[in-house]
Every structure is written in C-alpha cells, then in structure tokens.
Tab-separated table of C-alpha atoms in Angstrom:
chain	number	residue	atom	x	y	z
Z	1	LYS	CA	251.306	270.139	153.875
Z	2	ASN	CA	254.898	268.968	154.008
Z	3	GLN	CA	255.996	267.933	150.540
Z	4	VAL	CA	259.138	267.379	148.487
Z	5	GLU	CA	258.955	267.684	144.725
Z	6	GLN	CA	261.725	266.843	142.301
Z	7	SER	CA	262.269	267.667	138.667
Z	8	PRO	CA	262.740	266.465	136.083
Z	9	GLN	CA	261.194	263.062	136.636
Z	10	SER	CA	263.736	261.540	134.258
Z	11	LEU	CA	266.734	262.762	132.331
Z	12	ILE	CA	268.988	261.318	129.641
Z	13	ILE	CA	272.387	262.891	129.011
Z	14	LEU	CA	275.540	262.057	127.088
Z	15	GLU	CA	278.576	260.859	128.956
Z	16	GLY	CA	280.827	263.759	129.879
Z	17	LYS	CA	278.017	266.320	129.998
Z	18	ASN	CA	276.859	268.206	133.070
Z	19	CYS	CA	273.350	268.192	134.487
Z	20	THR	CA	271.341	269.757	137.296
Z	21	LEU	CA	268.539	268.155	139.266
Z	22	GLN	CA	266.009	270.212	141.200
Z	23	CYS	CA	264.276	269.751	144.541
Z	24	ASN	CA	261.575	272.043	145.934
Z	25	TYR	CA	260.158	271.506	149.389
Z	26	THR	CA	257.494	272.907	151.681
Z	27	VAL	CA	258.649	271.127	154.847
Z	28	SER	CA	258.499	273.311	157.929
Z	29	PRO	CA	260.280	273.596	160.223
Z	30	PHE	CA	263.361	272.586	158.295
Z	31	SER	CA	266.261	270.634	159.780
Z	32	ASN	CA	268.338	269.466	156.835
Z	33	LEU	CA	268.203	268.298	153.243
Z	34	ARG	CA	270.005	265.262	151.945
Z	35	TRP	CA	270.584	263.965	148.427
Z	36	TYR	CA	270.708	260.199	147.982
Z	37	LYS	CA	271.812	258.147	144.985
Z	38	GLN	CA	269.932	254.917	144.428
Z	39	ASP	CA	271.286	252.434	141.916
Z	40	THR	CA	268.749	250.071	140.388
Z	41	GLY	CA	267.920	247.269	142.796
Z	42	ARG	CA	269.969	248.786	145.614
Z	43	GLY	CA	269.286	250.890	148.681
Z	44	PRO	CA	269.888	254.672	148.607
Z	45	VAL	CA	273.320	256.000	149.535
Z	46	SER	CA	273.818	259.496	150.927
Z	47	LEU	CA	275.713	261.948	148.703
Z	48	THR	CA	275.487	265.223	150.619
Z	49	ILE	CA	273.678	266.837	153.506
Z	50	MET	CA	272.777	270.518	153.727
Z	51	THR	CA	271.748	272.282	156.906
Z	52	PHE	CA	269.979	275.633	157.115
Z	53	SER	CA	273.171	277.685	157.181
Z	54	GLU	CA	274.874	275.949	154.269
Z	55	ASN	CA	274.259	276.950	150.681
Z	56	THR	CA	276.813	274.853	148.792
Z	57	LYS	CA	278.440	271.521	149.429
Z	58	SER	CA	280.510	269.345	147.131
Z	59	ASN	CA	281.276	265.646	147.063
Z	60	GLY	CA	283.588	264.942	144.158
Z	61	ARG	CA	281.700	265.623	140.937
Z	62	TYR	CA	278.466	266.237	142.864
Z	63	THR	CA	277.666	269.765	144.087
Z	64	ALA	CA	274.521	270.486	146.048
Z	65	THR	CA	273.081	273.947	146.648
Z	66	LEU	CA	270.426	275.070	149.066
Z	67	ASP	CA	268.352	278.243	149.132
Z	68	ALA	CA	266.485	278.062	152.426
Z	69	ASP	CA	264.539	281.239	151.645
Z	70	THR	CA	262.964	279.881	148.479
Z	71	LYS	CA	263.068	276.288	149.792
Z	72	GLN	CA	264.908	275.005	146.777
Z	73	SER	CA	267.893	272.730	146.349
Z	74	SER	CA	269.793	271.534	143.324
Z	75	LEU	CA	272.245	268.748	142.660
Z	76	HIS	CA	274.770	269.466	139.916
Z	77	ILE	CA	276.692	266.594	138.383
Z	78	THR	CA	279.832	267.508	136.485
Z	79	ALA	CA	281.435	265.463	133.698
Z	80	SER	CA	278.893	262.682	133.972
Z	81	GLN	CA	279.954	259.053	133.849
Z	82	LEU	CA	278.014	255.938	132.927
Z	83	SER	CA	278.086	254.945	136.611
Z	84	ASP	CA	276.091	258.068	137.446
Z	85	SER	CA	273.025	256.375	135.948
Z	86	ALA	CA	270.719	256.016	138.948
Z	87	SER	CA	267.805	257.619	140.740
Z	88	TYR	CA	268.615	260.692	142.791
Z	89	ILE	CA	266.357	261.251	145.766
Z	90	CYS	CA	265.951	264.454	147.751
Z	91	VAL	CA	265.056	263.899	151.408
Z	92	VAL	CA	264.116	266.713	153.776
Z	93	THR	CA	264.195	266.277	157.542
Z	94	GLY	CA	261.869	268.451	159.559
Z	95	GLY	CA	258.188	268.936	160.146
Z	96	ALA	CA	256.471	268.642	163.499
Z	97	GLY	CA	258.995	267.325	165.990
Z	98	ALA	CA	261.719	268.321	163.505
Z	99	ASN	CA	262.857	264.776	162.841
Z	100	ASN	CA	260.420	263.439	160.281
Z	101	LEU	CA	261.798	262.522	156.872
Z	102	PHE	CA	260.042	263.555	153.683
Z	103	PHE	CA	261.090	261.836	150.489
Z	104	GLY	CA	260.874	263.148	146.942
Z	105	THR	CA	259.909	260.771	144.137
Z	106	GLY	CA	263.393	261.039	142.672
Z	107	THR	CA	264.917	261.884	139.292
Z	108	ARG	CA	265.884	258.957	137.118
Z	109	LEU	CA	269.183	259.855	135.386
Z	110	THR	CA	270.473	257.834	132.459
Z	111	VAL	CA	273.936	258.556	131.104
Z	112	ILE	CA	274.541	257.187	127.628
Z	113	PRO	CA	277.883	256.775	125.826
E	1	GLU	CA	279.646	250.736	152.441
E	2	ALA	CA	277.025	250.491	155.161
E	3	ASP	CA	276.933	247.332	157.297
E	4	ILE	CA	273.247	246.634	156.903
E	5	TYR	CA	272.018	243.433	155.338
E	6	GLN	CA	268.737	242.185	153.990
E	7	THR	CA	267.698	238.681	153.033
E	8	PRO	CA	266.419	237.425	150.784
E	9	ARG	CA	267.283	239.842	147.992
E	10	TYR	CA	264.531	238.439	145.792
E	11	LEU	CA	261.458	236.428	146.751
E	12	VAL	CA	258.637	235.060	144.622
E	13	ILE	CA	255.881	233.489	146.662
E	14	GLY	CA	252.279	232.389	146.295
E	15	THR	CA	249.251	234.121	147.765
E	16	GLY	CA	248.457	233.219	151.355
E	17	LYS	CA	251.976	232.285	152.388
E	18	LYS	CA	253.609	233.678	155.505
E	19	ILE	CA	256.917	235.401	154.885
E	20	THR	CA	259.585	237.113	156.957
E	21	LEU	CA	262.013	239.602	155.501
E	22	GLU	CA	265.238	239.781	157.467
E	23	CYS	CA	267.233	242.912	158.248
E	24	SER	CA	270.389	243.109	160.301
E	25	GLN	CA	272.892	245.870	160.987
E	26	THR	CA	276.261	245.718	162.690
E	27	MET	CA	276.677	249.433	163.369
E	28	GLY	CA	274.978	249.385	166.774
E	29	HIS	CA	272.322	251.828	165.608
E	30	ASP	CA	269.300	252.254	167.827
E	31	LYS	CA	266.864	253.409	165.169
E	32	MET	CA	265.739	251.117	162.379
E	33	TYR	CA	263.187	251.569	159.627
E	34	TRP	CA	261.270	249.669	156.977
E	35	TYR	CA	260.286	251.376	153.740
E	36	GLN	CA	258.148	250.186	150.853
E	37	GLN	CA	259.027	251.395	147.375
E	38	ASP	CA	257.192	250.683	144.144
E	39	PRO	CA	259.136	251.077	140.865
E	40	GLY	CA	259.746	254.713	140.038
E	41	MET	CA	257.965	255.871	143.164
E	42	GLU	CA	259.088	257.424	146.427
E	43	LEU	CA	259.921	255.527	149.557
E	44	HIS	CA	257.091	255.157	152.064
E	45	LEU	CA	257.843	254.538	155.728
E	46	ILE	CA	255.840	251.548	157.005
E	47	HIS	CA	257.533	250.758	160.341
E	48	TYR	CA	260.257	252.107	162.587
E	49	SER	CA	261.853	251.344	165.904
E	50	TYR	CA	263.684	253.488	168.446
E	51	GLY	CA	265.365	250.495	170.047
E	52	VAL	CA	264.792	247.087	171.585
E	53	ASN	CA	261.105	246.359	172.260
E	54	SER	CA	260.083	249.575	170.476
E	55	THR	CA	258.054	249.443	167.262
E	56	GLU	CA	255.911	252.091	165.613
E	57	LYS	CA	253.807	252.266	162.484
E	58	GLY	CA	254.932	254.631	159.773
E	59	ASP	CA	253.110	256.926	157.422
E	60	LEU	CA	251.895	254.240	155.044
E	61	SER	CA	249.449	251.707	156.387
E	62	SER	CA	250.806	248.193	156.039
E	63	GLU	CA	249.492	244.749	156.885
E	64	SER	CA	252.985	243.706	157.872
E	65	THR	CA	254.294	243.491	161.422
E	66	VAL	CA	257.772	243.972	162.869
E	67	SER	CA	259.646	243.029	165.987
E	68	ARG	CA	262.800	244.311	167.673
E	69	ILE	CA	264.098	241.787	170.159
E	70	ARG	CA	267.751	242.564	169.501
E	71	THR	CA	269.356	245.872	168.579
E	72	GLU	CA	270.856	244.532	165.395
E	73	HIS	CA	267.810	242.676	164.066
E	74	PHE	CA	264.528	244.105	162.722
E	75	PRO	CA	262.522	241.486	160.804
E	76	LEU	CA	259.320	242.248	158.916
E	77	THR	CA	256.569	239.627	158.670
E	78	LEU	CA	253.578	239.230	156.394
E	79	GLU	CA	251.166	236.640	157.813
E	80	SER	CA	249.346	236.093	154.526
E	81	ALA	CA	250.963	237.485	151.403
E	82	ARG	CA	248.785	238.986	148.675
E	83	PRO	CA	249.599	240.298	145.178
E	84	SER	CA	249.104	243.845	146.496
E	85	HIS	CA	252.165	243.261	148.700
E	86	THR	CA	254.379	243.007	145.619
E	87	SER	CA	256.972	245.738	146.033
E	88	GLN	CA	260.534	246.476	147.086
E	89	TYR	CA	261.147	246.591	150.819
E	90	LEU	CA	264.094	248.618	152.096
E	91	CYS	CA	265.482	248.456	155.607
E	92	ALA	CA	267.513	251.319	157.079
E	93	SER	CA	269.163	252.272	160.338
E	94	SER	CA	270.475	255.442	161.948
E	95	GLU	CA	272.059	256.600	165.142
E	96	TRP	CA	269.757	257.845	167.856
E	97	GLY	CA	269.761	261.613	168.189
E	98	GLY	CA	272.054	264.013	166.376
E	99	ARG	CA	270.989	266.562	163.833
E	100	THR	CA	271.903	264.844	160.642
E	101	TYR	CA	269.783	261.707	160.930
E	102	GLU	CA	271.673	259.974	158.160
E	103	GLN	CA	270.022	256.718	157.327
E	104	TYR	CA	272.021	253.787	156.041
E	105	PHE	CA	270.045	251.569	153.725
E	106	GLY	CA	270.232	247.886	153.015
E	107	PRO	CA	270.144	246.560	149.437
E	108	GLY	CA	266.423	245.813	149.607
E	109	THR	CA	264.209	242.787	149.117
E	110	ARG	CA	262.225	242.575	145.915
E	111	LEU	CA	259.012	240.719	146.784
E	112	THR	CA	256.670	239.301	144.166
E	113	VAL	CA	253.432	237.647	145.285
E	114	THR	CA	251.736	235.586	142.611
C-alpha cells in the first residue's frame, strides 16, 4: 500500500534553534518527493522537490535530504524563526501511472521566542 | 505567490443549503484539483480535472460535484450542505505533463455547516 508517514506529529522549538522533520514513504514506483509549508488557514506552498537522483537540496534555511534506498526524507530547518511556525507536509508523487500524489499528515512546528 | 484564488475564504451556512465554492487560476494550467482537509489531518483529493469538460472523482468519496467549463475556473458545488461537510476545501492547479507536477494551492475555503 502506498503510504507517506511523517514524524514527529508536532514539535515546539525555541527561536534560533535547528530542527529536523522526517518523512518515510512506501510509494512505488517513485517519481519525486516534495516538501510543502502550510501556514494556518492558507494553502500549502512548495519548499523543495527531490527526484530519485538527488539526495540533498537547499532553499535558504531549509535543507531537504532524500535516501531513495531506504525511502526516507528529512527536512532540516536552520536558525528557526517565528515565521517558520506552520505545518510541513511531505508529498510523494508516484504509484501506478507514476503521477499520483500521496500526502503525509504533516508535522506541526511551533517556534516560540 | 501563486495566482490561484478561492472565494469565499470563510462560509457558515445552515443545513440543506446549496453552496458553490469558487476557484480561479490565471496561470493557464490545464490540471486543477479540489482537496478536503480537516484540522491537523492530511489533504484528501476529492475531484480533479485534466482540462475543459474533464472532471474526475478523487480518492475520497464526496457528495460534491465540480464543473470545468473554462480553463481558469473550477467551481465545487454542494447541493445540500450537511454538518459532515464542515471542513477546509483547498483548490490547486498544475501544468499538464512534466515530471515535477508542482501544484499551486489557493488559500482555501473554511466551510462550517450548522
């Protein structure tokens, strides 16, 4: 069964600290993996996309990694800011037909001063 | 910021009413989607469209219907709203084809049925 699981479910960190969010998937075949940031009451916005051959990609203070062998991805946030408070959703494209999207439940990050 | 718009942003309505949630995009994207998202839960695809006059049901069964008469417009209709329809509805669009399939999301409509 094609699934995407994220951990932790929620996370509270102090402003300025780093954190890492995890995404494990069983989607096969795999096309790509995307991390989205969803602010409360808003639609998700894409942060990074990882294809099979990529294992690291950065977007400012966000760095995503992908291990296609173990089917794991992580999103590392450096020097967190209050504006990083949001839900972070891992979305894997693949499955039969290779263009279905599978959404994780997200990690709710709260950055406190 | 993505050029995809949803109205209304918030809607509180009584049981049995007919409602239409509007979604428009100005990016010329062929593919459009409707998702339903409960608080703290994942997005569930309820409808999608490959282009004009194309509509398909998604993974999650929904009593809503959609239409795609124009490329830029993908409204969602509930003929008779019920409390179980209370949720956030997100519209998205993407280009047809390509490997990345990036979806651009609207801000969502928070629907409450009393």
